[in-house]
Structure formats: C-alpha cells, structure tokens
Short mmCIF file of C-alpha atoms and ligand atoms in Angstrom, two decimals:
data_model
loop_
_atom_site.label_atom_id
_atom_site.label_comp_id
_atom_site.label_asym_id
_atom_site.label_seq_id
_atom_site.Cartn_x
_atom_site.Cartn_y
_atom_site.Cartn_z
CA MET A 102 111.61 65.24 70.30
CA ALA A 103 111.26 68.48 72.26
CA ASN A 104 108.09 70.36 71.72
CA ILE A 105 109.32 74.25 70.71
CA ILE A 106 106.84 77.31 70.17
CA GLU A 107 107.07 79.70 68.47
CA PHE A 108 106.51 83.29 69.35
CA ASN A 109 104.71 85.39 65.78
CA GLY A 110 105.14 89.31 67.40
CA PRO A 111 106.91 91.18 68.84
CA VAL A 112 107.99 90.14 73.33
CA LEU A 113 107.52 92.95 75.51
CA VAL A 114 110.27 91.91 77.41
CA SER A 115 109.97 95.41 79.31
CA ALA A 116 107.90 98.11 79.50
CA ASP A 117 110.64 99.52 76.25
CA GLU A 118 112.45 97.48 74.95
CA GLU A 119 110.53 94.79 71.72
CA ARG A 120 112.39 92.54 70.89
CA HIS A 121 110.85 90.01 67.40
CA GLY A 122 111.91 85.70 67.11
CA MET A 123 111.84 84.20 70.90
CA TRP A 124 110.59 80.32 71.08
CA SER A 125 109.53 78.23 74.16
CA VAL A 126 112.54 75.09 73.75
CA ASP A 127 110.57 72.21 76.56
CA GLY A 128 108.48 75.07 78.37
CA VAL A 129 112.30 78.16 78.34
CA LEU A 130 112.05 80.77 76.37
CA THR A 131 114.54 81.52 74.22
CA PHE A 132 115.78 84.23 71.09
CA GLU A 133 118.37 81.25 69.55
CA ARG A 134 115.64 79.04 66.99
CA PRO A 135 116.26 76.10 67.80
CA THR A 136 117.29 73.89 64.54
CA ALA A 137 114.05 71.95 64.22
CA THR A 138 110.60 72.64 63.63
CA PRO A 139 107.89 74.43 66.38
CA ASP A 140 105.32 72.47 66.91
CA ARG A 141 102.65 75.12 66.96
CA VAL A 142 103.51 78.48 65.73
CA LEU A 143 101.03 81.71 68.33
CA ASP A 144 100.72 85.08 66.94
CA GLY A 145 100.06 87.82 68.72
CA TRP A 146 102.06 90.78 71.02
CA VAL A 147 103.90 88.80 74.17
CA LEU A 148 103.96 90.25 77.30
CA PRO A 149 104.88 88.38 80.95
CA GLY A 150 101.97 85.81 82.61
CA PHE A 151 99.55 88.35 84.58
CA VAL A 152 100.74 89.11 88.36
CA ASP A 153 97.95 88.43 90.65
CA ALA A 154 99.45 90.24 94.60
CA HIS A 155 97.05 89.39 96.45
CA CYS A 156 94.96 86.77 95.87
CA HIS A 157 93.43 84.07 98.02
CA ILE A 158 93.78 79.85 97.20
CA GLY A 159 92.12 77.78 98.57
CA LEU A 160 89.68 80.92 100.29
CA GLY A 161 85.68 81.18 100.52
CA ALA A 162 83.39 83.34 101.99
CA GLY A 163 83.60 80.83 105.13
CA GLY A 164 86.73 79.52 105.35
CA ALA A 165 88.63 77.17 104.50
CA VAL A 166 87.62 75.35 101.35
CA ASP A 167 88.31 71.68 99.39
CA ASP A 168 90.92 70.48 97.10
CA GLN A 169 87.88 70.55 94.55
CA VAL A 170 87.18 74.38 95.33
CA THR A 171 90.83 75.49 95.31
CA LEU A 172 91.23 73.75 92.15
CA ALA A 173 88.63 75.69 89.96
CA GLN A 174 90.34 78.94 92.35
CA ALA A 175 93.58 78.33 90.56
CA GLN A 176 92.28 77.79 87.70
CA ALA A 177 90.02 80.51 86.58
CA ASP A 178 92.72 82.79 87.33
CA LEU A 179 94.87 80.72 85.10
CA ASN A 180 92.02 81.14 82.25
CA ALA A 181 92.47 85.17 82.54
CA GLY A 182 95.98 84.65 82.17
CA THR A 183 97.17 85.04 85.69
CA LEU A 184 100.55 82.68 85.99
CA LEU A 185 101.83 84.02 89.33
CA ILE A 186 100.02 84.92 92.56
CA ARG A 187 100.71 86.45 95.58
CA ASP A 188 98.40 84.46 97.87
CA CYS A 189 97.72 87.29 100.81
CA GLY A 190 96.63 84.98 103.54
CA SER A 191 94.61 81.45 103.07
CA PRO A 192 93.76 78.56 105.65
CA SER A 193 93.98 75.84 103.58
CA ASP A 194 97.35 74.16 102.74
CA THR A 195 97.44 74.60 99.40
CA ARG A 196 100.40 73.70 98.86
CA TRP A 197 100.36 70.68 96.22
CA VAL A 198 98.98 73.76 93.35
CA GLN A 199 102.84 73.77 93.68
CA GLN A 200 103.29 70.79 92.89
CA ARG A 201 100.58 70.81 90.28
CA THR A 202 102.73 72.42 86.06
CA ASP A 203 98.79 73.05 84.68
CA LEU A 204 98.24 75.53 87.30
CA PRO A 205 99.66 79.34 88.05
CA ARG A 206 102.83 79.69 90.52
CA LEU A 207 102.02 80.76 93.89
CA ILE A 208 103.43 82.31 96.46
CA ARG A 209 101.98 81.98 100.34
CA ALA A 210 102.02 83.53 103.15
CA GLY A 211 100.25 80.87 104.60
CA ARG A 212 97.14 81.92 107.12
CA HIS A 213 95.56 86.02 107.61
CA ILE A 214 96.59 86.94 111.97
CA ALA A 215 94.01 88.95 112.93
CA ARG A 216 92.44 90.19 116.10
CA SER A 217 90.64 87.81 118.28
CA ARG A 218 86.92 88.44 117.24
CA ARG A 219 87.97 91.23 115.00
CA TYR A 220 87.86 89.93 111.56
CA LEU A 221 86.32 87.45 109.00
CA ARG A 222 84.87 84.37 111.14
CA GLY A 223 87.25 80.97 110.08
CA LEU A 224 89.46 82.85 107.65
CA GLY A 225 92.10 84.47 109.85
CA HIS A 226 94.63 82.92 113.40
CA GLU A 227 92.55 85.18 115.91
CA ILE A 228 94.72 86.49 118.77
CA GLU A 229 96.04 88.29 121.06
CA PRO A 230 98.20 90.96 121.33
CA GLU A 231 101.01 88.93 123.27
CA GLN A 232 100.54 86.66 120.36
CA LEU A 233 101.36 88.47 117.82
CA VAL A 234 105.34 87.40 117.83
CA GLU A 235 105.48 84.13 117.66
CA THR A 236 102.54 83.51 115.65
CA VAL A 237 104.33 85.95 113.47
CA ARG A 238 107.74 83.65 113.44
CA LYS A 239 104.98 80.58 113.03
CA GLU A 240 104.09 82.13 109.66
CA ALA A 241 107.26 83.36 108.21
CA ARG A 242 108.75 80.09 108.24
CA ASP A 243 105.83 78.10 107.11
CA GLY A 244 105.61 80.62 104.02
CA ASP A 245 106.73 81.58 101.39
CA GLY A 246 108.51 84.63 101.57
CA TRP A 247 105.86 86.79 103.48
CA VAL A 248 103.38 87.11 106.73
CA LYS A 249 99.80 89.07 106.21
CA LEU A 250 98.72 91.03 109.19
CA VAL A 251 95.12 92.10 110.00
CA GLY A 252 95.88 95.83 110.32
CA ASP A 253 92.90 97.36 111.49
CA TRP A 254 89.04 95.83 110.87
CA ILE A 255 85.73 96.63 112.74
CA ASP A 256 86.03 96.99 116.25
CA ARG A 257 82.46 96.85 117.50
CA GLY A 258 82.64 98.52 120.80
CA VAL A 259 83.85 101.81 119.19
CA GLY A 260 81.96 101.47 116.40
CA ASP A 261 84.23 102.80 114.10
CA LEU A 262 88.17 100.79 112.09
CA ALA A 263 90.37 99.89 114.93
CA GLU A 264 93.65 98.87 114.79
CA SER A 265 94.18 95.20 116.02
CA PHE A 266 97.37 95.07 117.43
CA PRO A 267 99.96 98.49 119.50
CA ALA A 268 102.53 99.39 117.28
CA LYS A 269 105.30 98.10 119.21
CA ILE A 270 103.75 95.08 119.06
CA LEU A 271 103.55 95.42 116.12
CA LYS A 272 107.51 96.77 115.17
CA ASP A 273 108.64 93.39 117.23
CA ALA A 274 106.56 91.06 115.33
CA ILE A 275 108.16 91.87 111.98
CA SER A 276 111.30 92.27 113.13
CA ALA A 277 110.96 89.24 113.95
CA ALA A 278 109.44 88.18 111.11
CA HIS A 279 112.19 89.83 109.17
CA ASP A 280 114.89 88.08 111.42
CA GLU A 281 112.74 84.50 109.17
CA GLY A 282 113.73 86.13 106.20
CA ALA A 283 110.24 86.73 104.96
CA ARG A 284 108.58 89.68 104.71
CA VAL A 285 105.15 91.47 106.14
CA THR A 286 102.00 92.33 104.65
CA ALA A 287 98.78 93.95 106.49
CA HIS A 288 95.84 95.15 105.30
CA CYS A 289 95.39 98.46 106.32
CA PHE A 290 92.00 100.49 105.81
CA ALA A 291 92.13 102.54 108.47
CA GLU A 292 94.38 105.88 108.43
CA ASP A 293 95.74 105.24 111.77
CA THR A 294 97.01 102.24 110.90
CA ILE A 295 99.15 102.80 107.30
CA ASP A 296 100.99 105.38 110.52
CA HIS A 297 101.97 102.62 112.54
CA MET A 298 102.61 99.59 110.15
CA LEU A 299 105.08 102.73 107.94
CA ASP A 300 106.80 102.94 111.54
CA ALA A 301 107.42 98.74 112.65
CA ASN A 302 108.89 98.85 109.35
CA ILE A 303 106.48 96.53 106.71
CA ASP A 304 107.62 95.44 104.05
CA CYS A 305 103.47 96.17 101.53
CA ILE A 306 100.22 98.09 102.04
CA GLU A 307 96.83 95.62 101.07
CA HIS A 308 93.55 98.49 100.42
CA ALA A 309 95.87 101.04 101.07
CA THR A 310 92.35 103.70 101.23
CA GLY A 311 92.89 104.95 104.41
CA LEU A 312 96.61 106.68 102.14
CA LEU A 313 96.82 110.20 103.29
CA PRO A 314 99.43 113.15 101.82
CA ARG A 315 101.44 112.85 104.49
CA HIS A 316 101.69 108.81 104.04
CA ILE A 317 103.22 109.39 100.21
CA PRO A 318 106.53 110.22 101.04
CA ARG A 319 107.60 107.99 103.83
CA LEU A 320 106.18 104.98 101.24
CA VAL A 321 108.74 105.84 98.56
CA ASP A 322 111.35 106.55 100.58
CA GLN A 323 111.07 103.27 102.18
CA ALA A 324 110.55 101.68 99.94
CA VAL A 325 107.01 100.51 100.95
CA PRO A 326 104.53 99.31 97.82
CA ILE A 327 100.69 99.34 97.51
CA VAL A 328 97.94 97.18 96.39
CA PRO A 329 95.44 98.67 96.38
CA THR A 330 92.74 96.11 95.36
CA LEU A 331 90.11 98.76 93.63
CA VAL A 332 87.82 95.64 92.64
CA ASN A 333 87.22 95.08 96.45
CA ILE A 334 86.68 98.76 97.12
CA ALA A 335 84.42 98.72 94.72
CA THR A 336 82.73 96.58 97.62
CA PHE A 337 82.83 98.98 100.54
CA PRO A 338 79.39 101.16 99.65
CA ASP A 339 77.43 97.72 100.20
CA ILE A 340 79.27 97.31 103.60
CA ALA A 341 78.69 100.24 104.82
CA ALA A 342 74.84 100.38 104.14
CA GLN A 343 74.25 97.16 105.38
CA ALA A 344 75.92 98.75 108.67
CA ALA A 345 74.87 101.22 108.71
CA SER A 346 71.88 101.01 111.54
CA LYS A 347 73.79 99.33 113.63
CA PHE A 348 77.54 101.55 112.86
CA PRO A 349 77.09 104.59 111.16
CA VAL A 350 80.31 105.76 112.39
CA TYR A 351 81.99 103.02 110.46
CA ALA A 352 79.60 103.02 108.02
CA GLU A 353 80.66 106.96 107.25
CA HIS A 354 84.53 105.94 107.49
CA MET A 355 83.61 103.45 104.64
CA MET A 356 82.56 105.71 102.78
CA ARG A 357 84.61 108.72 102.97
CA LEU A 358 87.43 106.17 102.05
CA TRP A 359 85.55 104.38 98.84
CA GLU A 360 85.32 108.30 97.74
CA ARG A 361 88.57 108.53 97.36
CA ARG A 362 89.87 105.70 96.48
CA ARG A 363 90.43 107.01 92.47
CA GLU A 364 92.69 110.00 93.44
CA ARG A 365 94.51 108.41 96.23
CA VAL A 366 95.64 105.73 94.46
CA GLN A 367 96.99 108.71 91.25
CA GLU A 368 98.03 110.42 94.36
CA ALA A 369 100.32 108.25 95.12
CA PHE A 370 101.54 106.80 91.35
CA GLU A 371 102.44 110.30 90.22
CA ALA A 372 105.09 111.22 93.53
CA GLY A 373 106.87 106.97 92.64
CA VAL A 374 105.15 105.50 94.73
CA SER A 375 105.07 101.62 93.29
CA ILE A 376 101.95 100.28 93.21
CA TYR A 377 100.54 96.54 91.81
CA ALA A 378 97.64 94.67 90.78
CA GLY A 379 95.42 92.18 93.24
CA THR A 380 91.97 91.60 92.58
CA ASP A 381 91.41 90.47 96.42
CA ALA A 382 89.67 87.19 95.23
CA GLY A 383 88.74 84.61 97.70
CA SER A 384 86.29 85.74 99.98
CA VAL A 385 83.99 87.81 97.97
CA ILE A 386 85.77 88.62 94.74
CA LYS A 387 85.71 86.06 92.17
CA HIS A 388 88.98 84.85 90.72
CA GLY A 389 89.88 85.38 87.14
CA ARG A 390 89.09 89.29 87.47
CA ILE A 391 92.85 90.30 87.21
CA ALA A 392 92.30 91.91 84.37
CA ASP A 393 89.39 94.28 86.04
CA GLU A 394 91.18 94.80 88.22
CA MET A 395 93.99 96.13 85.09
CA ARG A 396 91.80 98.02 83.88
CA GLU A 397 90.33 100.14 87.48
CA LEU A 398 93.73 101.09 87.65
CA HIS A 399 93.89 102.86 84.71
CA ASP A 400 90.48 104.25 85.51
CA ALA A 401 92.39 105.32 88.79
CA GLY A 402 94.87 107.61 86.31
CA LEU A 403 97.88 105.01 86.07
CA PRO A 404 98.93 105.00 81.93
CA PRO A 405 98.45 100.91 80.41
CA VAL A 406 102.92 101.08 80.91
CA ALA A 407 102.37 102.09 84.68
CA VAL A 408 99.60 99.19 84.93
CA LEU A 409 101.29 97.04 83.15
CA GLU A 410 104.02 96.97 85.09
CA ALA A 411 101.73 96.88 87.95
CA ALA A 412 100.64 92.97 86.60
CA ALA A 413 103.93 92.24 84.47
CA TRP A 414 106.40 93.31 84.48
CA GLY A 415 107.34 95.39 87.14
CA ALA A 416 104.67 92.68 90.22
CA ARG A 417 107.97 89.99 88.59
CA LYS A 418 110.89 92.05 89.82
CA TRP A 419 109.01 92.89 93.03
CA LEU A 420 108.64 89.04 93.97
CA GLY A 421 111.65 87.85 91.99
CA VAL A 422 110.19 85.62 89.66
CA GLU A 423 111.68 86.11 85.76
CA GLY A 424 109.46 87.67 83.69
CA ILE A 425 110.69 87.82 79.89
CA SER A 426 114.10 86.39 79.54
CA GLU A 427 116.95 84.08 77.89
CA GLY A 428 116.50 80.89 79.80
CA ALA A 429 113.03 81.53 81.73
CA SER A 430 109.92 80.06 82.28
CA ALA A 431 107.53 80.25 78.98
CA ASP A 432 104.95 81.63 81.82
CA VAL A 433 103.61 83.96 79.21
CA VAL A 434 100.05 85.99 77.82
CA LEU A 435 99.57 86.84 73.75
CA CYS A 436 97.33 90.35 73.07
CA SER A 437 95.33 90.90 70.30
CA ALA A 438 97.50 94.31 69.60
CA ASP A 439 100.48 96.27 71.64
CA PRO A 440 98.67 96.65 75.03
CA ARG A 441 100.85 99.35 75.87
CA ARG A 442 98.06 101.25 73.28
CA HIS A 443 95.63 99.56 73.42
CA PRO A 444 94.78 98.45 77.77
CA GLU A 445 91.98 96.60 76.84
CA THR A 446 93.29 93.73 74.88
CA VAL A 447 93.95 92.08 77.84
CA SER A 448 90.34 91.19 78.96
CA ASP A 449 90.67 89.00 75.64
CA LEU A 450 94.10 86.73 75.25
CA LEU A 451 94.53 85.30 72.62
CA HIS A 452 97.28 82.50 73.84
CA ILE A 453 98.18 82.05 77.78
CA VAL A 454 101.04 79.84 78.32
CA LEU A 455 102.47 78.50 81.78
CA ARG A 456 106.08 76.11 82.18
CA GLY A 457 106.12 75.73 77.80
CA GLY A 458 102.35 73.92 78.35
CA ILE A 459 98.83 75.87 75.88
CA ALA A 460 96.16 76.54 78.55
CA ARG A 461 94.39 78.61 75.97
ZN1 ZN B 85 93.01 90.05 100.31
#
C-alpha cells in the first residue's frame, strides 16, 4: 500500500501560481488525486521547504564537532522548516547526513579555504597564496559543486580587514574551480574584496557587508547573488567592542559595515540583485534560525514575496533543486496563513514534510 498524504489547502507553486489539490504518494508530489484513501490530511498553505543558503553542518565554535552534535544541528534546521542546506564550509566529513532520509538535503562546499593564521582557528584549510589554485581544485572535487573561500579577515599587522589572497591568484583559482565544474563563493566583509572577487568571476558573495553602489551594476550584469546572513551581521557590534582597544580602526570599520547592513540589502534588491536567505549557523549562530533571517530580510525592506523567493522558490531554482512540481520529492512546509500576506507565519509552521515523511 502506498503512503498517501493529502494537502488540504492552497499550494504556492511559485509567487504567482496557486493550485489546489496536491498529494504526496510514497514521497513524491502529484496533482492527480490517487484512487486510494489518504493516510493523512494536512491543512495549511503549502510552500516548498525552506533553503538555508549559508549554513555550516558539522562545525562548532572550535572547529569540527562529532556526529551527535552534527545530527542535532541538522535536526534543528529541519524543525525550522529548512529542508535544503547549502553548506558554506565544514571541517567535518558530513556525507553521512546525505544518506539519512530524515535529515535535510545537503549541498556541501568542502572545507573553508583561508589564509594562514587569518581565520577562526580549526575551521579552514589555512594556506599561502601559492597553494590556492591546487587547494581550490581539490575542494572542488571533494564538494558538491561549491567551493568556499574566506575572502578577507582581520590582518592584525594592518589593524583592519584585509584581503586573504592577491587578485591575480584568485582569478586562477576560481577559473580552476570552474574547470572542475564547481561554483565558488566567498566570505566578503570589506569593500575592496567584492571588487576583486567580481574581477575574478566569483559565483556568489557571502555577507557582502562592504557592498557599495559601484558593485551593484556588476552583481546584476554578472548574475552574482548575495547571501547577506543578517542574523550573523547582528553580532558585529560585539565583535567591534571586543576588538576596540587593540584594533580601533578595525572596530570602527566593522561598526560602519553594521550600520549600513539594511540599506545595502535594500539597494541591491531594488537594483535587481538576487538575494538568498542564509543564517550562517555553525560557529556562532545557532541552527534553526531561517525564520529569523527571513524577518531580517523583511526588515531590510524586502517585500514578503521577495523574502519567500530568497528562502524558498528562488533559492531552490538557483541551487538546481526542484520545488513544488509533478513528480518532485515531497519536501514542503505548511503555514497557517498565506505567507505572502502574513510573513510572520513562517516562524510557526503547522507541518513539515520531508521526502513524504511528516517531521511535524
Ligand atoms: Zn559562514
């Protein structure tokens, strides 16, 4: 006997396509009524499962965590309705998560690639510029189509944010990843880092706190999205306060970046830059905060439909993972009201269905 769930409510296939009458039959979505009686009928407004486009599974404050902690992280994301994760760097081998049908789908980027002694200890491969091309090539082969660079970090000698790698070598490294069929994304806090990443044909910008008007037309022309991770940027004042006595220039820079965080996202959105929701859960941020990031994007000026594009419809398309369609995997969340008009409903989901299994 097939396992059948009936979805008894409007199905939001996309921002402007609403359907009625959808079922999950053995974990696969269909708009054709099955002949057998459903095992369960679920009420609510149906959306594709949320996407956390910047998350770290298997990573804690001190580096790699064990499988028990990794499991709890993935479960926390699942319980928030995150059914697809683009991992943005993890020192753990999390391939086993992909074998578990009860855990969110996971697209891995391998391990962060950072400059020696210029990143949080224990997280990344810490290398010198001459090792960049080969390291990127290796991570491109080991990951699931993404490579993560740490584009800038505090340089204690300079006393401010500084780029990790020279622009010329970045270009060669990103082109090596493209040869391997992988896309590259980069942690970018500072202004100039974004220029050089765009020069090097980067595929995505993480945080993008240094975004300036000069970058916006380039992001649009080169079709490079940003993942602002606003729940993480909210920690900048704390970082600045801790650094202020030793590194005043850096602290002041971080505060300036923090102050413009919303304005910057709104300008990018209005110009047509693609924006995706990412929590940066892992080292500092707790897992399961996708609804908080969606609210942050809304507070930055994105209308509710744009927030849902950032965390559901659009993000899935960008990552090449199906949303709601005939024959797609039943990875959906159900809201108590129309999330296009009641954005707060995403933080209190009625049901969560992953691969046809009812997680809530
Ligand atoms: Zn991150």
